[in-house]
PDB file of C-alpha atoms in Angstrom:
ATOM      1  CA  MET A  18       6.061 -28.917  47.050  1.00  0.00           C
ATOM      2  CA  ARG A  19       7.952 -26.041  45.463  1.00  0.00           C
ATOM      3  CA  SER A  20       6.014 -24.310  42.668  1.00  0.00           C
ATOM      4  CA  ALA A  21       7.292 -24.390  39.088  1.00  0.00           C
ATOM      5  CA  LEU A  22       9.749 -21.696  38.090  1.00  0.00           C
ATOM      6  CA  PRO A  23       8.376 -18.847  35.963  1.00  0.00           C
ATOM      7  CA  PRO A  24       9.282 -18.797  32.256  1.00  0.00           C
ATOM      8  CA  VAL A  25      12.795 -17.469  31.753  1.00  0.00           C
ATOM      9  CA  THR A  26      13.267 -14.529  29.407  1.00  0.00           C
ATOM     10  CA  SER A  27      16.254 -12.510  28.246  1.00  0.00           C
ATOM     11  CA  ALA A  28      16.146  -8.757  28.703  1.00  0.00           C
ATOM     12  CA  ARG A  29      18.160  -8.301  25.522  1.00  0.00           C
ATOM     13  CA  LEU A  30      16.050 -10.690  23.454  1.00  0.00           C
ATOM     14  CA  ARG A  31      12.977  -8.872  24.743  1.00  0.00           C
ATOM     15  CA  ARG A  32      14.611  -5.554  23.876  1.00  0.00           C
ATOM     16  CA  ILE A  33      15.279  -6.711  20.292  1.00  0.00           C
ATOM     17  CA  ALA A  34      11.703  -7.926  19.893  1.00  0.00           C
ATOM     18  CA  GLU A  35      10.291  -4.722  21.382  1.00  0.00           C
ATOM     19  CA  TYR A  36      12.408  -2.641  19.006  1.00  0.00           C
ATOM     20  CA  PHE A  37      11.005  -4.333  15.921  1.00  0.00           C
ATOM     21  CA  VAL A  38       7.459  -4.150  17.262  1.00  0.00           C
ATOM     22  CA  ALA A  39       7.846  -0.455  18.071  1.00  0.00           C
ATOM     23  CA  GLN A  40       9.450   0.178  14.680  1.00  0.00           C
ATOM     24  CA  GLU A  41       6.616  -1.567  12.869  1.00  0.00           C
ATOM     25  CA  GLU A  42       3.934   0.243  14.885  1.00  0.00           C
ATOM     26  CA  LEU A  43       5.638   3.599  14.367  1.00  0.00           C
ATOM     27  CA  LEU A  44       5.977   3.125  10.608  1.00  0.00           C
ATOM     28  CA  HIS A  45       2.400   1.874  10.262  1.00  0.00           C
ATOM     29  CA  GLU A  46       0.962   4.779  12.245  1.00  0.00           C
ATOM     30  CA  MET A  47       3.137   7.414  10.560  1.00  0.00           C
ATOM     31  CA  GLN A  48       2.296   6.019   7.125  1.00  0.00           C
ATOM     32  CA  ARG A  49      -1.410   6.153   7.953  1.00  0.00           C
ATOM     33  CA  GLN A  50      -1.246   9.756   9.140  1.00  0.00           C
ATOM     34  CA  VAL A  51       1.003  10.967   6.296  1.00  0.00           C
ATOM     35  CA  GLU A  52      -1.257   9.360   3.702  1.00  0.00           C
ATOM     36  CA  MET A  53      -4.261  10.972   5.364  1.00  0.00           C
ATOM     37  CA  GLU A  54      -2.639  14.429   5.264  1.00  0.00           C
ATOM     38  CA  THR A  55      -1.380  14.124   1.695  1.00  0.00           C
ATOM     39  CA  ALA A  56      -4.419  12.359   0.244  1.00  0.00           C
ATOM     40  CA  PRO A  57      -5.969  15.654  -0.952  1.00  0.00           C
ATOM     41  CA  LEU A  58      -2.865  16.383  -3.047  1.00  0.00           C
ATOM     42  CA  ALA A  59      -2.792  12.852  -4.475  1.00  0.00           C
ATOM     43  CA  GLU A  60      -6.467  13.219  -5.403  1.00  0.00           C
ATOM     44  CA  LEU A  61      -5.764  16.693  -6.809  1.00  0.00           C
ATOM     45  CA  LEU A  62      -3.214  15.270  -9.250  1.00  0.00           C
ATOM     46  CA  ILE A  63      -5.771  12.766 -10.497  1.00  0.00           C
ATOM     47  CA  ARG A  64      -8.407  15.492 -10.828  1.00  0.00           C
ATOM     48  CA  GLN A  65      -5.971  17.714 -12.703  1.00  0.00           C
ATOM     49  CA  GLN A  66      -5.223  14.910 -15.137  1.00  0.00           C
ATOM     50  CA  THR A  67      -8.915  14.221 -15.712  1.00  0.00           C
ATOM     51  CA  THR A  68      -9.723  17.906 -16.169  1.00  0.00           C
ATOM     52  CA  MET A  69      -6.859  18.454 -18.581  1.00  0.00           C
ATOM     53  CA  SER A  70      -7.857  15.385 -20.609  1.00  0.00           C
ATOM     54  CA  GLN A  71     -11.343  16.850 -20.958  1.00  0.00           C
ATOM     55  CA  THR A  72      -9.940  20.269 -21.847  1.00  0.00           C
ATOM     56  CA  MET A  73      -7.649  18.802 -24.509  1.00  0.00           C
ATOM     57  CA  ALA A  74     -10.558  16.804 -25.930  1.00  0.00           C
ATOM     58  CA  ASN A  75     -12.576  20.015 -26.199  1.00  0.00           C
ATOM     59  CA  LEU A  76      -9.663  21.746 -27.885  1.00  0.00           C
ATOM     60  CA  GLU A  77      -9.204  18.920 -30.376  1.00  0.00           C
ATOM     61  CA  GLU A  78     -12.859  19.280 -31.297  1.00  0.00           C
ATOM     62  CA  ARG A  79     -12.286  22.981 -31.990  1.00  0.00           C
ATOM     63  CA  LEU A  80      -9.190  22.205 -34.023  1.00  0.00           C
ATOM     64  CA  ARG A  81     -10.774  19.372 -35.970  1.00  0.00           C
ATOM     65  CA  PRO A  82     -11.689  21.517 -39.030  1.00  0.00           C
ATOM     66  CA  LEU A  83      -8.107  22.802 -39.268  1.00  0.00           C
ATOM     67  CA  ASN A  84      -6.710  19.301 -38.930  1.00  0.00           C
ATOM     68  CA  GLU A  85      -9.086  18.009 -41.604  1.00  0.00           C
ATOM     69  CA  TYR A  86      -8.118  20.914 -43.887  1.00  0.00           C
ATOM     70  CA  ALA A  87      -4.406  20.207 -43.443  1.00  0.00           C
ATOM     71  CA  ASP A  88      -4.945  16.503 -44.022  1.00  0.00           C
ATOM     72  CA  ALA A  89      -6.974  17.186 -47.181  1.00  0.00           C
ATOM     73  CA  GLU A  90      -4.430  19.650 -48.554  1.00  0.00           C
ATOM     74  CA  GLU A  91      -1.614  17.224 -47.910  1.00  0.00           C
ATOM     75  CA  ALA A  92      -3.520  14.396 -49.589  1.00  0.00           C
ATOM     76  CA  ASN A  93      -4.408  16.570 -52.619  1.00  0.00           C
ATOM     77  CA  LEU A  94      -0.823  17.723 -53.021  1.00  0.00           C
ATOM     78  CA  GLY A  95       0.441  14.154 -52.856  1.00  0.00           C
ATOM     79  CA  ALA A  96      -2.128  13.000 -55.423  1.00  0.00           C
ATOM     80  CA  LEU A  97      -1.215  15.873 -57.765  1.00  0.00           C
ATOM     81  CA  GLU A  98       2.490  15.027 -57.615  1.00  0.00           C
ATOM     82  CA  GLN A  99       1.748  11.377 -58.248  1.00  0.00           C
ATOM     83  CA  ARG A 100      -0.402  12.127 -61.310  1.00  0.00           C
ATOM     84  CA  MET A 101       2.159  14.482 -62.812  1.00  0.00           C
ATOM     85  CA  ASN A 102       4.991  12.013 -62.356  1.00  0.00           C
ATOM     86  CA  GLY A 103       2.909   9.099 -63.606  1.00  0.00           C
ATOM     87  CA  ALA A 104       1.797  10.847 -66.831  1.00  0.00           C
ATOM     88  CA  GLY A 105       5.290  11.604 -68.011  1.00  0.00           C
ATOM     89  CA  MET A 106       4.942  15.247 -67.111  1.00  0.00           C
ATOM     90  CA  ASP A 107       8.359  15.560 -65.541  1.00  0.00           C
ATOM     91  CA  PHE A 108       8.898  18.956 -67.156  1.00  0.00           C
ATOM     92  CA  VAL A 109       5.641  20.201 -65.606  1.00  0.00           C
ATOM     93  CA  ALA A 110       6.617  18.818 -62.234  1.00  0.00           C
ATOM     94  CA  ARG A 111       9.935  20.627 -62.493  1.00  0.00           C
ATOM     95  CA  SER A 112       8.184  23.836 -63.441  1.00  0.00           C
ATOM     96  CA  PHE A 113       5.828  23.566 -60.464  1.00  0.00           C
ATOM     97  CA  SER A 114       8.413  22.241 -58.007  1.00  0.00           C
ATOM     98  CA  GLU A 115       8.735  25.612 -56.297  1.00  0.00           C
ATOM     99  CA  TYR A 116       4.952  25.914 -56.068  1.00  0.00           C
ATOM    100  CA  LEU A 117       4.678  22.433 -54.615  1.00  0.00           C
ATOM    101  CA  ALA A 118       7.367  23.244 -52.052  1.00  0.00           C
ATOM    102  CA  MET A 119       5.460  26.380 -51.067  1.00  0.00           C
ATOM    103  CA  GLN A 120       2.301  24.319 -50.620  1.00  0.00           C
ATOM    104  CA  ARG A 121       4.146  21.881 -48.366  1.00  0.00           C
ATOM    105  CA  GLU A 122       5.461  24.770 -46.297  1.00  0.00           C
ATOM    106  CA  ARG A 123       1.955  26.188 -46.012  1.00  0.00           C
ATOM    107  CA  ILE A 124       0.605  22.858 -44.803  1.00  0.00           C
ATOM    108  CA  ALA A 125       3.473  22.547 -42.303  1.00  0.00           C
ATOM    109  CA  GLU A 126       2.777  26.092 -41.101  1.00  0.00           C
ATOM    110  CA  THR A 127      -0.880  25.216 -40.615  1.00  0.00           C
ATOM    111  CA  ARG A 128       0.041  22.191 -38.537  1.00  0.00           C
ATOM    112  CA  SER A 129       2.502  24.324 -36.556  1.00  0.00           C
ATOM    113  CA  HIS A 130      -0.292  26.786 -35.750  1.00  0.00           C
ATOM    114  CA  ILE A 131      -2.467  23.885 -34.636  1.00  0.00           C
ATOM    115  CA  ASP A 132       0.294  22.673 -32.294  1.00  0.00           C
ATOM    116  CA  GLU A 133       0.653  26.190 -30.934  1.00  0.00           C
ATOM    117  CA  GLN A 134      -2.969  26.021 -29.804  1.00  0.00           C
ATOM    118  CA  ARG A 135      -2.154  22.938 -27.749  1.00  0.00           C
ATOM    119  CA  ALA A 136       1.099  24.233 -26.264  1.00  0.00           C
ATOM    120  CA  PRO A 137      -0.358  26.572 -23.586  1.00  0.00           C
ATOM    121  CA  PHE A 138      -2.536  23.806 -22.171  1.00  0.00           C
ATOM    122  CA  ILE A 139       0.324  21.312 -22.170  1.00  0.00           C
ATOM    123  CA  ARG A 140       2.483  23.849 -20.372  1.00  0.00           C
ATOM    124  CA  TYR A 141      -0.309  24.619 -17.896  1.00  0.00           C
ATOM    125  CA  ASP A 142      -0.662  20.899 -17.137  1.00  0.00           C
ATOM    126  CA  GLU A 143       3.072  20.667 -16.427  1.00  0.00           C
ATOM    127  CA  ASP A 144       2.937  23.821 -14.276  1.00  0.00           C
ATOM    128  CA  SER A 145       0.028  22.429 -12.260  1.00  0.00           C
ATOM    129  CA  ARG A 146       1.977  19.287 -11.382  1.00  0.00           C
ATOM    130  CA  ALA A 147       5.075  21.364 -10.641  1.00  0.00           C
ATOM    131  CA  THR A 148       3.036  23.513  -8.226  1.00  0.00           C
ATOM    132  CA  VAL A 149       2.089  20.410  -6.255  1.00  0.00           C
ATOM    133  CA  GLU A 150       5.771  19.555  -6.073  1.00  0.00           C
ATOM    134  CA  VAL A 151       6.464  23.049  -4.709  1.00  0.00           C
ATOM    135  CA  VAL A 152       3.873  22.490  -1.992  1.00  0.00           C
ATOM    136  CA  LEU A 153       5.534  19.191  -1.038  1.00  0.00           C
ATOM    137  CA  SER A 154       9.076  20.600  -1.251  1.00  0.00           C
ATOM    138  CA  ARG A 155       8.638  21.855   2.307  1.00  0.00           C
ATOM    139  CA  PHE A 156       9.415  18.339   3.495  1.00  0.00           C
ATOM    140  CA  ASP A 157      12.550  17.758   1.387  1.00  0.00           C
ATOM    141  CA  ASP A 158      14.906  18.211   4.344  1.00  0.00           C
ATOM    142  CA  ASP A 159      12.832  15.941   6.583  1.00  0.00           C
ATOM    143  CA  LEU A 160      12.632  13.283   3.891  1.00  0.00           C
ATOM    144  CA  GLY A 161      16.377  13.529   3.411  1.00  0.00           C
ATOM    145  CA  SER A 162      16.903  12.978   7.128  1.00  0.00           C
ATOM    146  CA  LEU A 163      14.517  10.006   7.155  1.00  0.00           C
ATOM    147  CA  GLU A 164      16.242   8.444   4.154  1.00  0.00           C
ATOM    148  CA  GLN A 165      19.615   8.955   5.818  1.00  0.00           C
ATOM    149  CA  ASN A 166      18.281   7.405   9.044  1.00  0.00           C
ATOM    150  CA  LEU A 167      16.917   4.470   7.068  1.00  0.00           C
ATOM    151  CA  SER A 168      20.296   3.970   5.426  1.00  0.00           C
ATOM    152  CA  GLU A 169      21.987   4.134   8.831  1.00  0.00           C
ATOM    153  CA  GLN A 170      19.486   1.667  10.319  1.00  0.00           C
ATOM    154  CA  ARG A 171      20.121  -0.726   7.468  1.00  0.00           C
ATOM    155  CA  ARG A 172      23.883  -0.405   7.995  1.00  0.00           C
ATOM    156  CA  VAL A 173      23.562  -1.073  11.733  1.00  0.00           C
ATOM    157  CA  MET A 174      21.170  -4.000  11.236  1.00  0.00           C
ATOM    158  CA  LEU A 175      23.464  -5.604   8.668  1.00  0.00           C
ATOM    159  CA  ARG A 176      26.383  -5.122  11.025  1.00  0.00           C
ATOM    160  CA  MET A 177      24.395  -6.786  13.824  1.00  0.00           C
ATOM    161  CA  LEU A 178      23.401  -9.687  11.552  1.00  0.00           C
ATOM    162  CA  ASP A 179      27.001 -10.129  10.440  1.00  0.00           C
ATOM    163  CA  ALA A 180      28.041 -10.298  14.099  1.00  0.00           C
ATOM    164  CA  MET A 181      25.311 -12.864  14.807  1.00  0.00           C
ATOM    165  CA  ARG A 182      26.616 -14.981  11.934  1.00  0.00           C
ATOM    166  CA  SER A 183      30.254 -14.670  12.980  1.00  0.00           C
ATOM    167  CA  GLU A 184      32.340 -17.581  14.219  1.00  0.00           C
ATOM    168  CA  SER A 185      32.822 -15.944  17.610  1.00  0.00           C
ATOM    169  CA  PHE A 186      29.083 -15.594  18.219  1.00  0.00           C
ATOM    170  CA  ALA A 187      28.572 -19.175  17.021  1.00  0.00           C
ATOM    171  CA  SER A 188      31.246 -20.334  19.472  1.00  0.00           C
ATOM    172  CA  ALA A 189      29.545 -18.472  22.309  1.00  0.00           C
ATOM    173  CA  LYS A 190      26.197 -20.048  21.445  1.00  0.00           C
ATOM    174  CA  GLU A 191      27.750 -23.506  21.174  1.00  0.00           C
ATOM    175  CA  LEU A 192      29.314 -23.082  24.630  1.00  0.00           C
ATOM    176  CA  LEU A 193      25.986 -22.219  26.261  1.00  0.00           C
ATOM    177  CA  LEU A 194      24.107 -24.912  24.360  1.00  0.00           C
ATOM    178  CA  GLY A 195      26.757 -27.480  25.316  1.00  0.00           C
ATOM    179  CA  ARG A 196      26.582 -26.475  28.969  1.00  0.00           C
ATOM    180  CA  GLU A 197      22.803 -26.807  28.952  1.00  0.00           C
ATOM    181  CA  ALA A 198      22.994 -30.222  27.272  1.00  0.00           C
ATOM    182  CA  THR A 199      25.430 -31.358  29.964  1.00  0.00           C
ATOM    183  CA  MET A 200      23.186 -29.943  32.676  1.00  0.00           C
ATOM    184  CA  GLU A 201      20.157 -31.742  31.208  1.00  0.00           C
ATOM    185  CA  GLU A 202      22.089 -35.020  31.200  1.00  0.00           C
ATOM    186  CA  MET A 203      23.084 -34.614  34.851  1.00  0.00           C
ATOM    187  CA  ALA A 204      19.513 -33.700  35.751  1.00  0.00           C
ATOM    188  CA  ARG A 205      18.265 -36.914  34.125  1.00  0.00           C
ATOM    189  CA  THR A 206      20.831 -39.002  35.983  1.00  0.00           C
ATOM    190  CA  GLY A 207      20.035 -37.342  39.313  1.00  0.00           C
ATOM    191  CA  VAL A 208      23.379 -35.560  39.895  1.00  0.00           C
ATOM    192  CA  THR A 209      22.987 -32.870  42.582  1.00  0.00           C
ATOM    193  CA  ASP A 210      26.555 -32.452  43.789  1.00  0.00           C
ATOM    194  CA  PRO A 211      27.520 -28.802  43.102  1.00  0.00           C
ATOM    195  CA  ALA A 212      31.207 -29.710  42.910  1.00  0.00           C
ATOM    196  CA  GLU A 213      30.669 -32.384  40.254  1.00  0.00           C
ATOM    197  CA  ILE A 214      28.288 -30.183  38.257  1.00  0.00           C
ATOM    198  CA  SER A 215      30.705 -27.251  38.402  1.00  0.00           C
ATOM    199  CA  GLN A 216      33.656 -29.384  37.323  1.00  0.00           C
ATOM    200  CA  ARG A 217      31.864 -31.022  34.389  1.00  0.00           C
ATOM    201  CA  LEU A 218      30.533 -27.695  33.144  1.00  0.00           C
ATOM    202  CA  HIS A 219      33.919 -26.030  33.502  1.00  0.00           C
ATOM    203  CA  THR A 220      35.635 -28.619  31.298  1.00  0.00           C
ATOM    204  CA  LEU A 221      33.473 -27.548  28.340  1.00  0.00           C
ATOM    205  CA  ARG A 222      35.309 -24.237  28.047  1.00  0.00           C
ATOM    206  CA  SER A 223      38.321 -26.021  26.537  1.00  0.00           C
ATOM    207  CA  GLU A 224      36.185 -27.068  23.551  1.00  0.00           C
ATOM    208  CA  VAL A 225      35.346 -23.487  22.596  1.00  0.00           C
ATOM    209  CA  ALA A 226      37.254 -21.850  19.760  1.00  0.00           C
ATOM    210  CA  THR A 227      38.360 -18.539  21.226  1.00  0.00           C
ATOM    211  CA  ASP A 228      38.756 -17.026  17.745  1.00  0.00           C
ATOM    212  CA  GLY A 229      42.217 -15.678  18.404  1.00  0.00           C
ATOM    213  CA  GLY A 230      41.323 -14.234  21.758  1.00  0.00           C
ATOM    214  CA  ASN A 231      38.055 -12.625  20.647  1.00  0.00           C
ATOM    215  CA  ALA A 232      37.000 -10.188  23.374  1.00  0.00           C
ATOM    216  CA  HIS A 233      33.336 -11.176  23.302  1.00  0.00           C
ATOM    217  CA  VAL A 234      34.080 -14.889  23.579  1.00  0.00           C
ATOM    218  CA  GLN A 235      36.456 -14.154  26.451  1.00  0.00           C
ATOM    219  CA  GLN A 236      33.669 -12.234  28.208  1.00  0.00           C
ATOM    220  CA  VAL A 237      31.314 -15.188  27.814  1.00  0.00           C
ATOM    221  CA  ILE A 238      33.956 -17.595  29.134  1.00  0.00           C
ATOM    222  CA  ALA A 239      34.624 -15.261  32.080  1.00  0.00           C
ATOM    223  CA  ALA A 240      30.894 -15.200  32.894  1.00  0.00           C
ATOM    224  CA  THR A 241      30.623 -19.006  32.770  1.00  0.00           C
ATOM    225  CA  ASP A 242      33.804 -19.368  34.852  1.00  0.00           C
ATOM    226  CA  ALA A 243      32.335 -17.051  37.504  1.00  0.00           C
ATOM    227  CA  SER A 244      29.129 -19.088  37.484  1.00  0.00           C
ATOM    228  CA  ASP A 245      31.062 -22.330  37.889  1.00  0.00           C
ATOM    229  CA  GLN A 246      33.128 -20.856  40.728  1.00  0.00           C
ATOM    230  CA  ARG A 247      30.013 -19.738  42.603  1.00  0.00           C
ATOM    231  CA  LEU A 248      28.512 -23.199  42.202  1.00  0.00           C
ATOM    232  CA  GLY A 249      31.748 -24.811  43.380  1.00  0.00           C
ATOM    233  CA  ALA A 250      31.865 -22.464  46.361  1.00  0.00           C
ATOM    234  CA  ALA A 251      28.420 -23.716  47.349  1.00  0.00           C
ATOM    235  CA  ALA A 252      29.860 -27.235  47.506  1.00  0.00           C
ATOM    236  CA  THR A 253      32.621 -26.061  49.847  1.00  0.00           C
ATOM    237  CA  SER A 254      30.045 -24.314  52.053  1.00  0.00           C
ATOM    238  CA  ARG A 255      27.968 -27.482  52.251  1.00  0.00           C
ATOM    239  CA  SER A 256      31.067 -29.438  53.251  1.00  0.00           C
ATOM    240  CA  ARG A 257      31.818 -27.057  56.129  1.00  0.00           C
ATOM    241  CA  THR A 258      28.193 -27.221  57.266  1.00  0.00           C
ATOM    242  CA  ALA A 259      28.290 -31.017  57.245  1.00  0.00           C
ATOM    243  CA  ARG A 260      31.422 -31.084  59.436  1.00  0.00           C
ATOM    244  CA  ALA A 261      29.778 -28.724  61.941  1.00  0.00           C
ATOM    245  CA  LEU A 262      26.698 -30.932  62.405  1.00  0.00           C
ATOM    246  CA  PRO A 263      26.539 -33.864  64.850  1.00  0.00           C
ATOM    247  CA  ALA A 264      27.462 -37.256  63.501  1.00  0.00           C
ATOM    248  CA  GLY A 265      24.690 -38.911  61.528  1.00  0.00           C
ATOM    249  CA  VAL A 266      22.829 -35.689  60.741  1.00  0.00           C
ATOM    250  CA  ALA A 267      22.723 -34.730  57.064  1.00  0.00           C
ATOM    251  CA  PRO A 268      22.976 -31.060  56.100  1.00  0.00           C
ATOM    252  CA  GLU A 269      19.572 -31.183  54.441  1.00  0.00           C
ATOM    253  CA  ALA A 270      17.855 -32.668  57.512  1.00  0.00           C
ATOM    254  CA  GLU A 271      15.680 -30.347  59.523  1.00  0.00           C
ATOM    255  CA  ALA A 272      15.142 -30.702  63.279  1.00  0.00           C
ATOM    256  CA  ALA A 273      11.790 -32.292  64.017  1.00  0.00           C
ATOM    257  CA  PRO A 274       9.442 -30.072  66.013  1.00  0.00           C
ATOM    258  CA  ALA A 275       9.043 -31.035  69.695  1.00  0.00           C
ATOM    259  CA  ALA A 276       5.966 -33.142  70.402  1.00  0.00           C
ATOM    260  CA  PRO A 277       3.420 -31.360  72.585  1.00  0.00           C
ATOM    261  CA  GLU A 278       2.901 -32.732  76.085  1.00  0.00           C
ATOM    262  CA  SER A 279      -0.153 -34.872  76.574  1.00  0.00           C
ATOM    263  CA  ALA A 280      -2.940 -33.671  78.820  1.00  0.00           C
ATOM    264  CA  GLY A 281      -2.229 -36.427  81.315  1.00  0.00           C
ATOM    265  CA  GLU A 282       1.424 -35.516  81.627  1.00  0.00           C
ATOM    266  CA  ALA A 283       0.527 -31.872  82.086  1.00  0.00           C
ATOM    267  CA  SER A 284      -1.889 -32.644  84.932  1.00  0.00           C
ATOM    268  CA  THR A 285       0.642 -34.956  86.633  1.00  0.00           C
ATOM    269  CA  ALA A 286       3.176 -32.194  86.543  1.00  0.00           C
TER     270      ALA A 286
END
């Protein structure tokens, strides 16, 4: 008994699957290695932020007396203005308006000096992060190329998906699926005549929408036509073989092996 046929695969389907597997493995491995190499810089940024937060907290503690002084002066000045206005001392308020304005300017100047104490540290924090960016700027060109390649891959993949969803590709699939359905039906009914199989399969091509002479569909039809012709040629070959055999002998029949002579016949001879 003939052994079962091995599972059928498509080289192109396998190629598509292998591409996505290789792409996934490559991205996963490259991501792992890149993250490993850049992890110290990522950790450095976190350390810088923590250190600067501590430094700014220390500075605020040093500046606390000045902040409290400015807050107290501002509160006292506001209370003084409120009392003068509330007691009907508008003329006094007008007389001291220039003095009050000077006091406000002095408080604002104090707060400005306080902010100036913070400014160098804020700038240093920004410079520290910018320095990390300078270190990583070495890879700007490579990243640009990778991003461009990614964009190109996306464009090609979308183009391939659009082609797979096109009417012409659907027609080609329907043709092959229809041929297989017909072949399955003939297999169930026991048809083994190559000529009949070839003819019935060949008639399916008329049901395919050629999409205005689409080149790909025409290639598929040409391939199925060639397959049908080869199958039909096998029927012609069988017919010639049958005519060459003696009457009553089927082409599939094999000559029976000669029976060995018995021991008695051999001794008589």
